[in-house]
Amino acid sequence: MDIISLFKRFAETKLLFESSDFLLTEIDEYAYRVKSRSGNALPGRRILLTALVHGDETGGIEALYQCAQEFIESALLGAELTIALGNMPAARLGRRFIERDLNRSFAVTGGQELEHRLARRLEELVADADVVIDFHQTVQPSESAFLIFQYSKSNMDLAKAIAGENAVVTYRGDFSKDGTTLGVYALSKNKTAVTFEMGHLGLSQEQALKSRLLFKKSLAYLANKNAASSTTETETSVFTFAKATVPSAPGRSLKSGFQNFSKISKNQVIAEDPSGPIAADQDGFMLFPKYDELALVSAELCRLVTPLSPEEISGW
Ligand SMILES: [Zn+2]
């Protein structure tokens, strides 16, 4: 998606709210807030949707457009929606980021790089939200779209209610040695915050509709949260990070062809190092395989996830 189309789509998303039912407030060039004219937001119903935290994940724009439509159709009482684009300077150049990964730049006091400033802008929006959904796309293809978040009960409750056929990945502790993500930051501020990895980079109507369905379920969940609801809990596939990752190192590279959720067997060679092949030390599934430039700037070449049983989760 070229940058002109991207801006145009963002403008069109705003125009959807030009009805008498909604009051739109501009926050800045790439963020705005809408609420019903009939009243203030009810507790727990201030939603922040973000996309383009990675500038080249342009499919997020279409997801926001679909979610905006869904928000209007749902007419959820007392809901407030903030829509924000993360890294437009990078998007303008078709890049993931400019100086450093925005999604590793949160909770840095006094950071002076461009993405530190962009992170502080989003941190202010998080302060005024109860629920944060951050739309992303994967650099390599994905065998399944997935929700990913640092574990909290509220995050897991939301995820179970909205995941549907999408996988769920949750973890305890930090996501990455490289820095704090938007989701982890929001959770540290006691927000419910999940990231939705829609699928492979680029414009995709299928991914946008998947995102819309996820958001529709989120709105339904927020509507019923305090009622004695009988939400049908479908069997969600939940995964967590295995201990083992393959750390980045000079001359080391991942074997080609891995996708998100590629099945990995114990002893399978997954990377090459000057000192010899590196094999997986357990069964699992590949997540976030990194090649080329991205591998150089990341702490690890890939992650491995393994299934997490309901019994294990209840012990967290
Ligand atoms: Zn991303």
Tab-separated table of C-alpha atoms and ligand atoms in Angstrom:
chain	number	residue	atom	x	y	z
A	1	MET	CA	0.000	0.000	0.000
A	2	ASP	CA	1.599	3.285	-1.006
A	3	ILE	CA	1.729	6.125	1.472
A	4	ILE	CA	-0.918	8.250	-0.297
A	5	SER	CA	-3.450	5.394	-0.156
A	6	LEU	CA	-2.512	4.864	3.459
A	7	PHE	CA	-3.276	8.458	4.432
A	8	LYS	CA	-6.442	8.369	2.366
A	9	ARG	CA	-7.679	5.252	4.134
A	10	PHE	CA	-6.949	6.798	7.515
A	11	ALA	CA	-8.935	9.895	6.510
A	12	GLU	CA	-11.805	7.693	5.330
A	13	THR	CA	-11.780	5.901	8.684
A	14	LYS	CA	-12.339	9.264	10.368
A	15	LEU	CA	-15.099	10.194	7.938
A	16	LEU	CA	-17.077	7.126	8.993
A	17	PHE	CA	-17.816	8.974	12.226
A	18	GLU	CA	-19.280	12.029	10.568
A	19	SER	CA	-22.700	11.163	11.808
A	20	SER	CA	-24.710	12.916	14.474
A	21	ASP	CA	-24.320	9.937	16.796
A	22	PHE	CA	-20.614	10.490	17.380
A	23	LEU	CA	-18.440	13.265	18.590
A	24	LEU	CA	-14.949	13.147	17.098
A	25	THR	CA	-12.019	14.828	18.798
A	26	GLU	CA	-8.713	15.192	16.990
A	27	ILE	CA	-5.797	14.326	19.263
A	28	ASP	CA	-3.091	14.895	16.681
A	29	GLU	CA	-2.538	14.284	12.985
A	30	TYR	CA	-2.681	10.504	13.374
A	31	ALA	CA	-4.883	9.973	16.390
A	32	TYR	CA	-8.461	10.780	17.249
A	33	ARG	CA	-11.123	9.825	19.753
A	34	VAL	CA	-14.823	9.241	19.218
A	35	LYS	CA	-17.615	8.881	21.685
A	36	SER	CA	-21.346	8.907	21.622
A	37	ARG	CA	-22.934	12.326	21.939
A	38	SER	CA	-25.432	10.893	24.365
A	39	GLY	CA	-23.123	10.465	27.327
A	40	ASN	CA	-19.741	9.861	28.874
A	41	ALA	CA	-17.795	6.628	28.691
A	42	LEU	CA	-18.772	3.899	31.124
A	43	PRO	CA	-16.055	2.322	33.282
A	44	GLY	CA	-14.031	-0.244	31.350
A	45	ARG	CA	-15.258	0.849	27.939
A	46	ARG	CA	-12.512	3.186	26.803
A	47	ILE	CA	-10.817	1.349	23.974
A	48	LEU	CA	-7.546	2.212	22.262
A	49	LEU	CA	-6.834	0.616	18.879
A	50	THR	CA	-3.376	1.081	17.427
A	51	ALA	CA	-1.766	0.065	14.149
A	52	LEU	CA	1.456	0.837	12.294
A	53	VAL	CA	3.522	0.689	15.476
A	54	HIS	CA	5.775	-0.985	12.923
A	55	GLY	CA	5.705	1.368	9.938
A	56	ASP	CA	5.624	-1.290	7.231
A	57	GLU	CA	2.683	-3.258	8.646
A	58	THR	CA	0.252	-1.398	6.444
A	59	GLY	CA	-2.498	-4.006	6.647
A	60	GLY	CA	-3.286	-2.535	10.053
A	61	ILE	CA	-4.841	0.520	8.383
A	62	GLU	CA	-7.509	-1.644	6.796
A	63	ALA	CA	-8.077	-3.431	10.106
A	64	LEU	CA	-8.724	-0.055	11.756
A	65	TYR	CA	-11.169	0.874	8.996
A	66	GLN	CA	-13.110	-2.352	9.531
A	67	CYS	CA	-13.038	-1.959	13.318
A	68	ALA	CA	-14.331	1.617	13.058
A	69	GLN	CA	-17.268	0.339	11.030
A	70	GLU	CA	-17.864	-2.374	13.592
A	71	PHE	CA	-17.755	0.161	16.427
A	72	ILE	CA	-20.464	2.222	14.745
A	73	GLU	CA	-22.653	-0.806	14.047
A	74	SER	CA	-22.283	-2.201	17.557
A	75	ALA	CA	-23.466	1.063	19.129
A	76	LEU	CA	-22.046	-0.161	22.443
A	77	LEU	CA	-23.438	2.021	25.178
A	78	GLY	CA	-20.948	4.330	26.858
A	79	ALA	CA	-18.026	3.244	24.713
A	80	GLU	CA	-15.186	5.526	23.737
A	81	LEU	CA	-12.828	4.633	20.922
A	82	THR	CA	-9.383	6.065	20.318
A	83	ILE	CA	-7.657	5.205	17.072
A	84	ALA	CA	-3.969	5.901	16.642
A	85	LEU	CA	-1.233	5.172	14.150
A	86	GLY	CA	2.132	4.421	15.725
A	87	ASN	CA	5.098	5.095	13.501
A	88	MET	CA	4.085	7.288	10.559
A	89	PRO	CA	7.629	8.604	9.936
A	90	ALA	CA	8.684	5.006	9.272
A	91	ALA	CA	5.515	4.237	7.291
A	92	ARG	CA	6.295	7.164	5.036
A	93	LEU	CA	9.575	5.484	4.129
A	94	GLY	CA	8.090	1.996	3.969
A	95	ARG	CA	10.245	0.962	6.915
A	96	ARG	CA	9.628	-0.934	10.130
A	97	PHE	CA	11.240	1.852	12.155
A	98	ILE	CA	13.607	4.802	11.790
A	99	GLU	CA	16.037	4.891	14.702
A	100	ARG	CA	14.920	1.993	16.867
A	101	ASP	CA	12.003	-0.440	17.105
A	102	LEU	CA	9.042	1.553	18.500
A	103	ASN	CA	7.629	-1.625	20.008
A	104	ARG	CA	10.771	-1.927	22.171
A	105	SER	CA	10.840	1.747	23.138
A	106	PHE	CA	8.177	2.101	25.830
A	107	ALA	CA	8.755	2.985	29.479
A	108	VAL	CA	12.067	4.691	28.703
A	109	THR	CA	12.427	7.855	30.736
A	110	GLY	CA	14.185	10.601	28.852
A	111	GLY	CA	14.939	8.565	25.722
A	112	GLN	CA	15.882	10.943	22.906
A	113	GLU	CA	15.533	8.869	19.772
A	114	LEU	CA	12.568	9.400	17.444
A	115	GLU	CA	10.818	6.232	18.549
A	116	HIS	CA	11.209	7.165	22.219
A	117	ARG	CA	9.187	10.288	21.483
A	118	LEU	CA	6.602	8.317	19.504
A	119	ALA	CA	6.322	5.894	22.412
A	120	ARG	CA	5.658	8.718	24.891
A	121	ARG	CA	2.861	9.947	22.624
A	122	LEU	CA	1.200	6.520	22.728
A	123	GLU	CA	1.816	6.227	26.477
A	124	GLU	CA	-0.380	9.302	26.948
A	125	LEU	CA	-3.163	7.606	24.987
A	126	VAL	CA	-2.800	4.433	27.052
A	127	ALA	CA	-3.396	6.522	30.186
A	128	ASP	CA	-6.899	7.339	28.928
A	129	ALA	CA	-7.817	3.779	27.899
A	130	ASP	CA	-9.102	0.680	29.693
A	131	VAL	CA	-8.495	-1.790	26.888
A	132	VAL	CA	-5.723	-1.669	24.291
A	133	ILE	CA	-5.649	-3.742	21.113
A	134	ASP	CA	-2.498	-3.298	19.059
A	135	PHE	CA	-2.668	-4.614	15.481
A	136	HIS	CA	0.479	-6.056	13.965
A	137	GLN	CA	1.563	-8.176	11.037
A	138	THR	CA	4.362	-10.702	10.961
A	139	VAL	CA	7.530	-10.229	8.919
A	140	GLN	CA	7.420	-13.857	7.758
A	141	PRO	CA	4.188	-15.654	6.759
A	142	SER	CA	2.058	-17.158	9.539
A	143	GLU	CA	0.245	-20.459	9.601
A	144	SER	CA	-2.238	-18.891	12.024
A	145	ALA	CA	-3.078	-15.397	13.153
A	146	PHE	CA	-2.482	-15.048	16.881
A	147	LEU	CA	-3.093	-12.954	19.947
A	148	ILE	CA	-0.010	-12.367	22.044
A	149	PHE	CA	0.274	-10.744	25.457
A	150	GLN	CA	2.025	-10.791	28.797
A	151	TYR	CA	-0.145	-12.897	31.083
A	152	SER	CA	-2.703	-11.318	33.359
A	153	LYS	CA	-6.083	-12.706	34.273
A	154	SER	CA	-7.890	-9.863	32.544
A	155	ASN	CA	-5.807	-10.315	29.384
A	156	MET	CA	-6.499	-14.046	29.347
A	157	ASP	CA	-10.215	-13.572	29.997
A	158	LEU	CA	-10.448	-11.178	27.062
A	159	ALA	CA	-8.319	-13.418	24.838
A	160	LYS	CA	-10.456	-16.473	25.535
A	161	ALA	CA	-13.584	-14.521	24.719
A	162	ILE	CA	-12.300	-13.150	21.427
A	163	ALA	CA	-9.666	-15.552	20.043
A	164	GLY	CA	-12.015	-17.820	18.101
A	165	GLU	CA	-9.922	-19.775	15.635
A	166	ASN	CA	-6.838	-17.616	16.218
A	167	ALA	CA	-4.048	-18.963	18.397
A	168	VAL	CA	-3.167	-17.392	21.748
A	169	VAL	CA	0.398	-16.886	22.954
A	170	THR	CA	0.950	-15.715	26.505
A	171	TYR	CA	4.045	-15.424	28.642
A	172	ARG	CA	5.257	-14.283	32.016
A	173	GLY	CA	8.050	-11.786	32.449
A	174	ASP	CA	9.433	-9.560	29.734
A	175	PHE	CA	8.699	-10.176	26.091
A	176	SER	CA	12.089	-9.183	24.815
A	177	LYS	CA	15.542	-8.232	26.035
A	178	ASP	CA	15.465	-5.434	23.466
A	179	GLY	CA	12.941	-3.269	25.340
A	180	THR	CA	9.342	-2.802	26.435
A	181	THR	CA	6.422	-3.302	24.044
A	182	LEU	CA	3.245	-1.217	23.970
A	183	GLY	CA	1.273	-4.162	25.365
A	184	VAL	CA	3.649	-4.817	28.257
A	185	TYR	CA	3.716	-1.106	29.052
A	186	ALA	CA	-0.094	-0.902	29.057
A	187	LEU	CA	-0.363	-3.928	31.316
A	188	SER	CA	2.112	-2.288	33.719
A	189	LYS	CA	-0.456	0.523	33.942
A	190	ASN	CA	-3.148	-2.045	34.828
A	191	LYS	CA	-4.810	-1.965	31.430
A	192	THR	CA	-6.131	-4.937	29.547
A	193	ALA	CA	-3.811	-5.071	26.560
A	194	VAL	CA	-3.364	-7.584	23.772
A	195	THR	CA	-1.528	-7.596	20.473
A	196	PHE	CA	-3.155	-9.188	17.462
A	197	GLU	CA	-0.751	-10.520	14.866
A	198	MET	CA	-3.107	-10.529	11.899
A	199	GLY	CA	-0.897	-12.446	9.490
A	200	HIS	CA	1.811	-11.729	6.951
A	201	LEU	CA	2.807	-8.137	6.094
A	202	GLY	CA	0.778	-6.177	3.584
A	203	LEU	CA	-2.732	-5.249	2.646
A	204	SER	CA	-5.160	-8.115	3.182
A	205	GLN	CA	-8.915	-7.896	3.237
A	206	GLU	CA	-9.061	-11.326	4.838
A	207	GLN	CA	-6.875	-10.169	7.724
A	208	ALA	CA	-8.901	-6.975	8.090
A	209	LEU	CA	-12.121	-8.958	8.384
A	210	LYS	CA	-10.475	-11.296	10.892
A	211	SER	CA	-9.536	-8.238	12.912
A	212	ARG	CA	-13.056	-6.900	12.678
A	213	LEU	CA	-14.493	-10.161	13.998
A	214	LEU	CA	-12.008	-10.079	16.866
A	215	PHE	CA	-13.045	-6.510	17.686
A	216	LYS	CA	-16.733	-7.379	17.416
A	217	LYS	CA	-16.181	-10.087	20.020
A	218	SER	CA	-14.234	-7.619	22.169
A	219	LEU	CA	-17.163	-5.203	22.157
A	220	ALA	CA	-19.575	-8.008	23.022
A	221	TYR	CA	-17.242	-9.076	25.837
A	222	LEU	CA	-17.117	-5.538	27.233
A	223	ALA	CA	-20.898	-5.286	26.985
A	224	ASN	CA	-21.424	-8.485	28.998
A	225	LYS	CA	-18.435	-8.352	31.281
A	226	ASN	CA	-20.313	-7.393	34.418
A	227	ALA	CA	-23.412	-9.432	33.662
A	228	ALA	CA	-23.691	-13.054	34.728
A	229	SER	CA	-22.781	-13.983	31.202
A	230	SER	CA	-22.690	-17.459	29.797
A	231	THR	CA	-19.926	-16.905	27.283
A	232	THR	CA	-19.341	-20.058	25.333
A	233	GLU	CA	-15.694	-20.864	25.829
A	234	THR	CA	-14.507	-22.420	22.645
A	235	GLU	CA	-11.363	-24.507	22.791
A	236	THR	CA	-8.632	-21.954	22.304
A	237	SER	CA	-5.118	-23.131	21.500
A	238	VAL	CA	-2.884	-21.470	24.068
A	239	PHE	CA	0.901	-21.454	23.800
A	240	THR	CA	3.777	-20.035	25.773
A	241	PHE	CA	7.449	-19.439	25.083
A	242	ALA	CA	9.770	-22.354	25.617
A	243	LYS	CA	12.903	-21.488	27.571
A	244	ALA	CA	15.082	-21.993	24.553
A	245	THR	CA	15.561	-19.283	21.977
A	246	VAL	CA	18.366	-18.965	19.481
A	247	PRO	CA	20.302	-15.846	20.506
A	248	SER	CA	21.695	-13.672	17.736
A	249	ALA	CA	25.443	-13.948	17.274
A	250	PRO	CA	27.938	-12.870	14.622
A	251	GLY	CA	27.807	-15.201	11.634
A	252	ARG	CA	24.835	-17.109	12.986
A	253	SER	CA	21.670	-17.422	10.893
A	254	LEU	CA	18.363	-19.193	10.915
A	255	LYS	CA	17.779	-21.877	8.292
A	256	SER	CA	15.608	-20.520	5.509
A	257	GLY	CA	11.905	-21.099	5.035
A	258	PHE	CA	10.556	-20.906	8.577
A	259	GLN	CA	7.167	-19.310	9.185
A	260	ASN	CA	5.293	-18.409	12.346
A	261	PHE	CA	3.960	-21.660	13.799
A	262	SER	CA	6.179	-23.896	11.674
A	263	LYS	CA	6.314	-27.194	13.543
A	264	ILE	CA	9.725	-27.911	15.081
A	265	SER	CA	10.941	-31.280	16.307
A	266	LYS	CA	13.529	-31.934	18.958
A	267	ASN	CA	17.021	-32.243	17.408
A	268	GLN	CA	15.894	-30.571	14.168
A	269	VAL	CA	18.602	-28.241	12.884
A	270	ILE	CA	17.104	-24.755	12.894
A	271	ALA	CA	20.148	-22.493	12.604
A	272	GLU	CA	23.719	-22.448	11.343
A	273	ASP	CA	26.613	-21.070	13.304
A	274	PRO	CA	30.312	-20.784	12.344
A	275	SER	CA	30.942	-23.413	15.016
A	276	GLY	CA	28.336	-25.806	13.607
A	277	PRO	CA	24.598	-26.461	13.282
A	278	ILE	CA	22.190	-25.523	16.069
A	279	ALA	CA	19.386	-27.980	16.821
A	280	ALA	CA	16.138	-27.460	18.683
A	281	ASP	CA	16.329	-28.978	22.136
A	282	GLN	CA	12.596	-29.709	22.321
A	283	ASP	CA	9.455	-30.041	20.213
A	284	GLY	CA	7.429	-26.901	19.580
A	285	PHE	CA	6.464	-24.282	17.068
A	286	MET	CA	8.589	-21.515	15.609
A	287	LEU	CA	7.582	-17.939	16.369
A	288	PHE	CA	9.020	-14.705	14.972
A	289	PRO	CA	11.715	-16.213	12.718
A	290	LYS	CA	14.167	-13.436	11.874
A	291	TYR	CA	16.345	-13.150	8.827
A	292	ASP	CA	18.784	-10.637	7.366
A	293	GLU	CA	18.770	-7.117	8.826
A	294	LEU	CA	16.097	-7.860	11.406
A	295	ALA	CA	18.185	-10.745	12.780
A	296	LEU	CA	21.127	-8.374	13.217
A	297	VAL	CA	19.220	-5.869	15.356
A	298	SER	CA	17.357	-8.405	17.513
A	299	ALA	CA	18.506	-10.295	20.573
A	300	GLU	CA	17.335	-13.612	19.137
A	301	LEU	CA	16.844	-15.293	15.763
A	302	CYS	CA	13.559	-16.922	16.725
A	303	ARG	CA	11.371	-18.005	19.595
A	304	LEU	CA	9.876	-21.411	20.216
A	305	VAL	CA	6.393	-21.864	21.692
A	306	THR	CA	4.835	-24.935	23.270
A	307	PRO	CA	1.200	-25.659	24.203
A	308	LEU	CA	0.048	-24.453	27.612
A	309	SER	CA	-2.679	-26.529	29.261
A	310	PRO	CA	-5.644	-25.020	31.163
A	311	GLU	CA	-4.220	-26.651	34.320
A	312	GLU	CA	-0.888	-24.924	33.843
A	313	ILE	CA	-2.593	-21.585	33.186
A	314	SER	CA	-4.657	-21.882	36.353
A	315	GLY	CA	-1.402	-22.161	38.295
A	316	TRP	CA	-0.073	-18.862	36.902
B	1	ZN	ZN	4.679	-5.500	14.287
